[in-house]
Tab-separated table of C-alpha atoms in Angstrom:
chain	number	residue	atom	x	y	z
A	1	UNK	CA	-7.867	-52.024	-25.543
A	2	UNK	CA	-11.552	-52.238	-26.269
A	3	UNK	CA	-11.985	-48.465	-26.159
A	4	UNK	CA	-9.648	-47.885	-29.110
A	5	UNK	CA	-11.742	-49.699	-31.728
A	6	UNK	CA	-14.986	-47.694	-31.393
A	7	UNK	CA	-13.053	-44.412	-31.050
A	8	UNK	CA	-11.006	-45.044	-34.206
A	9	UNK	CA	-14.037	-46.235	-36.155
A	10	UNK	CA	-15.968	-43.110	-35.168
A	11	UNK	CA	-13.107	-40.777	-36.122
A	12	UNK	CA	-12.528	-42.563	-39.404
A	13	UNK	CA	-16.197	-42.335	-40.271
A	14	UNK	CA	-15.881	-38.578	-39.856
A	15	UNK	CA	-12.727	-38.556	-42.004
A	16	UNK	CA	-14.520	-40.621	-44.654
A	17	UNK	CA	-17.364	-38.110	-44.845
A	18	UNK	CA	-14.865	-35.247	-44.942
A	19	UNK	CA	-12.993	-36.896	-47.808
A	20	UNK	CA	-16.082	-36.896	-50.024
A	21	UNK	CA	-16.650	-33.218	-49.188
A	22	UNK	CA	-13.044	-32.392	-50.157
A	23	UNK	CA	-13.302	-34.333	-53.418
A	24	UNK	CA	-16.541	-32.555	-54.267
A	25	UNK	CA	-15.176	-29.088	-53.435
A	26	UNK	CA	-11.945	-29.668	-55.351
A	27	UNK	CA	-13.780	-30.859	-58.455
A	28	UNK	CA	-16.122	-27.841	-58.288
A	29	UNK	CA	-13.208	-25.396	-58.084
A	30	UNK	CA	-11.453	-27.098	-60.996
A	31	UNK	CA	-14.318	-27.929	-63.360
A	32	UNK	CA	-16.867	-25.201	-62.627
A	33	UNK	CA	-14.786	-22.198	-61.601
A	34	UNK	CA	-11.736	-23.241	-63.677
A	35	UNK	CA	-9.290	-21.974	-61.048
A	36	UNK	CA	-6.231	-23.760	-62.482
A	37	UNK	CA	-6.672	-21.734	-65.688
A	38	UNK	CA	-5.911	-18.595	-63.663
A	39	UNK	CA	-2.510	-19.781	-62.444
A	40	UNK	CA	-0.882	-16.951	-64.401
A	41	UNK	CA	-2.334	-14.474	-61.900
A	42	UNK	CA	-1.045	-16.455	-58.930
A	43	UNK	CA	-0.005	-20.100	-58.626
A	44	UNK	CA	-2.376	-20.479	-55.673
A	45	UNK	CA	-5.303	-20.665	-58.096
A	46	UNK	CA	-3.985	-24.058	-59.204
A	47	UNK	CA	-2.392	-25.154	-55.927
A	48	UNK	CA	-5.464	-24.813	-53.694
A	49	UNK	CA	-7.953	-27.002	-55.618
A	50	UNK	CA	-5.395	-29.712	-56.351
A	51	UNK	CA	-4.337	-29.820	-52.696
A	52	UNK	CA	-7.979	-30.184	-51.669
A	53	UNK	CA	-8.420	-33.020	-54.175
A	54	UNK	CA	-5.258	-34.743	-52.936
A	55	UNK	CA	-6.417	-34.456	-49.316
A	56	UNK	CA	-9.831	-35.852	-50.243
A	57	UNK	CA	-8.369	-38.817	-52.119
A	58	UNK	CA	-5.851	-39.694	-49.400
A	59	UNK	CA	-8.439	-39.316	-46.637
A	60	UNK	CA	-10.788	-41.656	-48.492
A	61	UNK	CA	-8.160	-44.400	-48.703
A	62	UNK	CA	-6.741	-43.735	-45.249
A	63	UNK	CA	-10.095	-43.788	-43.440
A	64	UNK	CA	-10.971	-47.153	-44.976
A	65	UNK	CA	-7.569	-48.539	-43.960
A	66	UNK	CA	-8.072	-47.141	-40.461
A	67	UNK	CA	-11.435	-48.820	-39.964
A	68	UNK	CA	-10.148	-52.176	-41.221
A	69	UNK	CA	-6.935	-51.937	-39.181
A	70	UNK	CA	-8.848	-51.111	-36.000
A	71	UNK	CA	-11.307	-53.955	-36.429
A	72	UNK	CA	-8.729	-56.650	-37.275
A	73	UNK	CA	-6.216	-55.232	-34.746
A	74	UNK	CA	-3.379	-55.299	-37.257
A	75	UNK	CA	-0.271	-53.609	-35.885
A	76	UNK	CA	1.329	-53.173	-39.350
A	77	UNK	CA	-1.845	-51.708	-40.864
A	78	UNK	CA	-2.171	-49.267	-37.955
A	79	UNK	CA	1.413	-48.089	-38.447
A	80	UNK	CA	0.776	-47.533	-42.162
A	81	UNK	CA	-2.425	-45.725	-41.246
A	82	UNK	CA	-0.606	-43.414	-38.795
A	83	UNK	CA	2.109	-42.605	-41.357
A	84	UNK	CA	-0.528	-41.749	-43.966
A	85	UNK	CA	-2.290	-39.496	-41.469
A	86	UNK	CA	0.998	-37.668	-40.882
A	87	UNK	CA	1.358	-37.029	-44.621
A	88	UNK	CA	-2.251	-35.897	-44.861
A	89	UNK	CA	-1.776	-33.514	-41.927
A	90	UNK	CA	1.152	-31.907	-43.752
A	91	UNK	CA	-1.010	-31.428	-46.858
A	92	UNK	CA	-3.788	-29.976	-44.715
A	93	UNK	CA	-1.445	-27.357	-43.268
A	94	UNK	CA	-0.236	-26.494	-46.764
A	95	UNK	CA	-3.806	-26.163	-48.037
A	96	UNK	CA	-4.785	-23.913	-45.122
A	97	UNK	CA	-1.908	-21.496	-45.707
A	98	UNK	CA	-2.286	-21.409	-49.502
A	99	UNK	CA	-6.053	-20.897	-49.138
A	100	UNK	CA	-5.377	-17.973	-46.820
A	101	UNK	CA	-2.970	-16.481	-49.350
A	102	UNK	CA	-5.481	-16.901	-52.171
A	103	UNK	CA	-8.219	-15.357	-50.031
A	104	UNK	CA	-5.975	-12.359	-49.342
A	105	UNK	CA	-5.221	-12.032	-53.065
A	106	UNK	CA	-8.928	-12.024	-53.849
A	107	UNK	CA	-9.604	-9.548	-51.070
A	108	UNK	CA	-7.033	-7.078	-52.400
A	109	UNK	CA	-8.431	-7.524	-55.928
A	110	UNK	CA	-5.210	-6.180	-57.471
A	111	UNK	CA	-4.629	-9.444	-59.320
A	112	UNK	CA	-7.609	-8.667	-61.544
A	113	UNK	CA	-6.396	-5.231	-62.651
A	114	UNK	CA	-3.417	-6.136	-64.795
A	115	UNK	CA	-0.955	-8.948	-65.267
A	116	UNK	CA	1.970	-9.031	-67.715
A	117	UNK	CA	1.835	-12.831	-67.588
A	118	UNK	CA	-1.745	-12.804	-68.850
A	119	UNK	CA	-0.889	-10.786	-71.956
A	120	UNK	CA	2.206	-12.911	-72.458
A	121	UNK	CA	0.014	-16.006	-72.386
A	122	UNK	CA	-2.324	-14.509	-74.976
A	123	UNK	CA	0.586	-14.117	-77.371
A	124	UNK	CA	0.911	-17.900	-77.591
A	125	UNK	CA	-2.765	-18.547	-78.294
A	126	UNK	CA	-2.374	-19.115	-82.022
A	127	UNK	CA	0.687	-21.383	-81.851
A	128	UNK	CA	0.274	-23.305	-78.561
A	129	UNK	CA	-2.513	-25.885	-78.353
A	130	UNK	CA	-2.483	-25.938	-74.543
A	131	UNK	CA	-2.874	-22.159	-74.290
A	132	UNK	CA	-5.576	-22.206	-76.970
A	133	UNK	CA	-7.579	-24.870	-75.152
A	134	UNK	CA	-7.334	-22.998	-71.844
A	135	UNK	CA	-8.511	-19.677	-73.314
A	136	UNK	CA	-11.244	-21.270	-75.390
A	137	UNK	CA	-12.590	-22.960	-72.262
A	138	UNK	CA	-12.498	-19.708	-70.289
A	139	UNK	CA	-14.137	-17.676	-73.023
A	140	UNK	CA	-16.885	-20.202	-73.708
A	141	UNK	CA	-17.731	-21.000	-70.096
A	142	UNK	CA	-17.658	-17.418	-68.821
A	143	UNK	CA	-18.949	-15.823	-72.058
A	144	UNK	CA	-16.062	-13.391	-72.237
A	145	UNK	CA	-13.384	-12.335	-74.714
A	146	UNK	CA	-9.843	-11.235	-73.965
A	147	UNK	CA	-8.255	-10.618	-70.581
A	148	UNK	CA	-9.198	-7.396	-68.791
A	149	UNK	CA	-11.795	-4.612	-68.744
A	150	UNK	CA	-15.540	-4.513	-69.237
A	151	UNK	CA	-16.854	-3.650	-72.724
A	152	UNK	CA	-13.353	-3.458	-74.250
A	153	UNK	CA	-11.833	-6.768	-73.185
A	154	UNK	CA	-11.976	-8.131	-76.739
A	155	UNK	CA	-9.566	-5.369	-77.813
A	156	UNK	CA	-6.774	-7.356	-76.154
A	157	UNK	CA	-6.761	-9.530	-79.250
A	158	UNK	CA	-6.199	-6.425	-81.386
A	159	UNK	CA	-3.129	-5.471	-79.378
A	160	UNK	CA	-1.915	-9.036	-79.751
A	161	UNK	CA	-2.180	-8.737	-83.549
A	162	UNK	CA	-0.143	-5.536	-83.480
A	163	UNK	CA	2.568	-7.251	-81.463
A	164	UNK	CA	2.821	-10.238	-83.775
A	165	UNK	CA	2.484	-8.155	-86.943
A	166	UNK	CA	-0.267	-10.543	-88.022
A	167	UNK	CA	-3.760	-9.199	-88.594
A	168	UNK	CA	-6.304	-11.483	-86.995
A	169	UNK	CA	-9.682	-11.022	-85.377
A	170	UNK	CA	-10.876	-12.725	-82.206
A	171	UNK	CA	-10.983	-16.486	-81.580
A	172	UNK	CA	-14.181	-18.327	-82.440
A	173	UNK	CA	-14.674	-18.994	-78.722
A	174	UNK	CA	-15.529	-15.266	-78.367
A	175	UNK	CA	-18.544	-15.611	-80.649
A	176	UNK	CA	-22.044	-15.378	-79.254
A	177	UNK	CA	-22.919	-18.200	-81.639
A	178	UNK	CA	-20.019	-20.208	-82.979
A	179	UNK	CA	-20.399	-21.034	-86.632
A	180	UNK	CA	-18.293	-22.217	-89.517
A	181	UNK	CA	-16.078	-19.429	-90.812
A	182	UNK	CA	-16.099	-17.582	-87.497
A	183	UNK	CA	-17.927	-14.436	-86.454
A	184	UNK	CA	-15.039	-12.052	-85.953
A	185	UNK	CA	-11.994	-13.561	-87.585
A	186	UNK	CA	-10.936	-10.329	-89.304
A	187	UNK	CA	-9.574	-7.143	-87.760
A	188	UNK	CA	-12.705	-5.199	-88.750
A	189	UNK	CA	-14.408	-6.565	-85.640
A	190	UNK	CA	-12.314	-4.217	-83.483
A	191	UNK	CA	-13.787	-1.113	-85.094
A	192	UNK	CA	-17.300	-2.478	-85.519
A	193	UNK	CA	-19.735	-0.437	-83.334
A	194	UNK	CA	-22.070	-3.446	-83.304
A	195	UNK	CA	-19.416	-5.928	-82.227
A	196	UNK	CA	-21.488	-6.760	-79.152
A	197	UNK	CA	-24.082	-8.355	-81.449
A	198	UNK	CA	-21.520	-10.862	-82.727
A	199	UNK	CA	-19.068	-11.505	-79.909
A	200	UNK	CA	-18.701	-11.285	-76.148
A	201	UNK	CA	-16.981	-7.993	-75.477
A	202	UNK	CA	-16.151	-8.193	-71.755
A	203	UNK	CA	-12.715	-9.360	-70.622
A	204	UNK	CA	-12.591	-12.673	-68.778
A	205	UNK	CA	-10.965	-11.222	-65.657
A	206	UNK	CA	-13.671	-8.559	-65.404
A	207	UNK	CA	-16.360	-11.253	-65.557
A	208	UNK	CA	-14.593	-13.714	-63.284
A	209	UNK	CA	-13.717	-11.116	-60.649
A	210	UNK	CA	-17.335	-10.710	-59.575
A	211	UNK	CA	-17.999	-14.436	-59.679
A	212	UNK	CA	-14.888	-15.338	-57.704
A	213	UNK	CA	-15.514	-12.680	-55.074
A	214	UNK	CA	-19.169	-13.688	-54.791
A	215	UNK	CA	-18.752	-17.482	-54.759
A	216	UNK	CA	-15.155	-18.601	-54.222
A	217	UNK	CA	-14.144	-16.065	-51.568
A	218	UNK	CA	-16.752	-17.189	-48.966
A	219	UNK	CA	-16.093	-20.828	-49.844
A	220	UNK	CA	-12.406	-20.335	-49.050
A	221	UNK	CA	-13.275	-18.778	-45.685
A	222	UNK	CA	-15.503	-21.744	-44.848
A	223	UNK	CA	-12.901	-24.244	-46.044
A	224	UNK	CA	-10.142	-22.696	-43.926
A	225	UNK	CA	-12.254	-23.033	-40.788
A	226	UNK	CA	-13.305	-26.602	-41.599
A	227	UNK	CA	-9.745	-27.559	-42.578
A	228	UNK	CA	-8.439	-26.470	-39.170
A	229	UNK	CA	-11.009	-28.685	-37.446
A	230	UNK	CA	-10.234	-31.543	-39.834
A	231	UNK	CA	-6.508	-31.197	-39.136
A	232	UNK	CA	-7.175	-31.491	-35.398
A	233	UNK	CA	-9.275	-34.623	-35.985
A	234	UNK	CA	-6.460	-36.046	-38.112
A	235	UNK	CA	-3.937	-35.459	-35.325
A	236	UNK	CA	-6.291	-37.071	-32.789
A	237	UNK	CA	-6.753	-40.134	-35.004
A	238	UNK	CA	-2.980	-40.417	-35.478
A	239	UNK	CA	-2.375	-40.261	-31.709
A	240	UNK	CA	-5.059	-42.896	-31.063
A	241	UNK	CA	-3.567	-45.164	-33.727
A	242	UNK	CA	-0.112	-44.847	-32.163
A	243	UNK	CA	-1.549	-45.583	-28.707
A	244	UNK	CA	-3.408	-48.605	-30.084
A	245	UNK	CA	-0.195	-49.936	-31.652
A	246	UNK	CA	1.556	-49.545	-28.292
A	247	UNK	CA	-1.289	-51.386	-26.536
A	248	UNK	CA	-1.204	-54.250	-29.065
A	249	UNK	CA	2.582	-54.506	-28.731
A	250	UNK	CA	2.391	-54.504	-24.937
A	251	UNK	CA	-0.246	-57.232	-24.902
A	252	UNK	CA	1.746	-59.323	-27.385
A	253	UNK	CA	4.865	-59.090	-25.229
A	254	UNK	CA	2.933	-60.088	-22.148
A	255	UNK	CA	1.454	-63.114	-23.919
A	256	UNK	CA	4.934	-64.178	-25.028
A	257	UNK	CA	6.038	-64.123	-21.408
A	258	UNK	CA	3.128	-66.460	-20.658
A	259	UNK	CA	1.994	-64.359	-17.745
A	260	UNK	CA	-1.083	-62.611	-19.210
A	261	UNK	CA	-1.867	-59.181	-17.861
A	262	UNK	CA	-0.299	-59.736	-14.442
A	263	UNK	CA	2.924	-61.250	-13.245
A	264	UNK	CA	3.599	-63.003	-9.945
A	265	UNK	CA	5.855	-60.857	-7.757
A	266	UNK	CA	9.322	-62.284	-7.848
A	267	UNK	CA	8.329	-64.666	-10.622
A	268	UNK	CA	11.607	-64.172	-12.442
A	269	UNK	CA	13.743	-64.798	-9.346
A	270	UNK	CA	15.556	-68.004	-8.566
């Protein structure tokens, strides 16, 4: 049984390191690239980073449990550890397939051209706090205005005003410098030839397309490869944990019989 402890500790050390990498990657995709804000294009934009975060968090807890369980030789803790690894493996498979789907979506690039859901979301900007917060964050962080197209993205807000029969300009988050009273809160901004001096004029999807293809696309390729390796390590750790539980159980049964590792031939006869 002595070979199980160092093997499990070594594997769990690798899982522990991998968990911090997953937590870091997930937080980057959520807080820096704001992928969940693009869930209107495809739900995978939100699913992938949250799956990576979930895998990182569970691996962190599970690897610590695994090291402790191996050292103290706790049969119950090892069973819990193996069950957790099974759940994590399922999440890893889901993250691999959804990452592949998102990578294919980015590769085709069609999701950046047009999306009825995106314009539908814009319609609720002025009356839905959640939608307003999401678009303000996108427009401030990526220095954009509106949904699609370079140079004319801000015109999306004009079409929104026509739909709602309410004449408004662009949100303050479109301004180059946000100030009290706004920089383009009247409809005149849409016909102003110098609008680019007051507001960001490029659509957010046009700006984000280049950034996502340049940064996120290769990261997804790398993650898919690493996730496959990590899934194999997870399966190996789960098999070792199950074998260790069987070894502990076998030794316990032998000790109960009072015969140690070996039994005298015919010891149970007569």
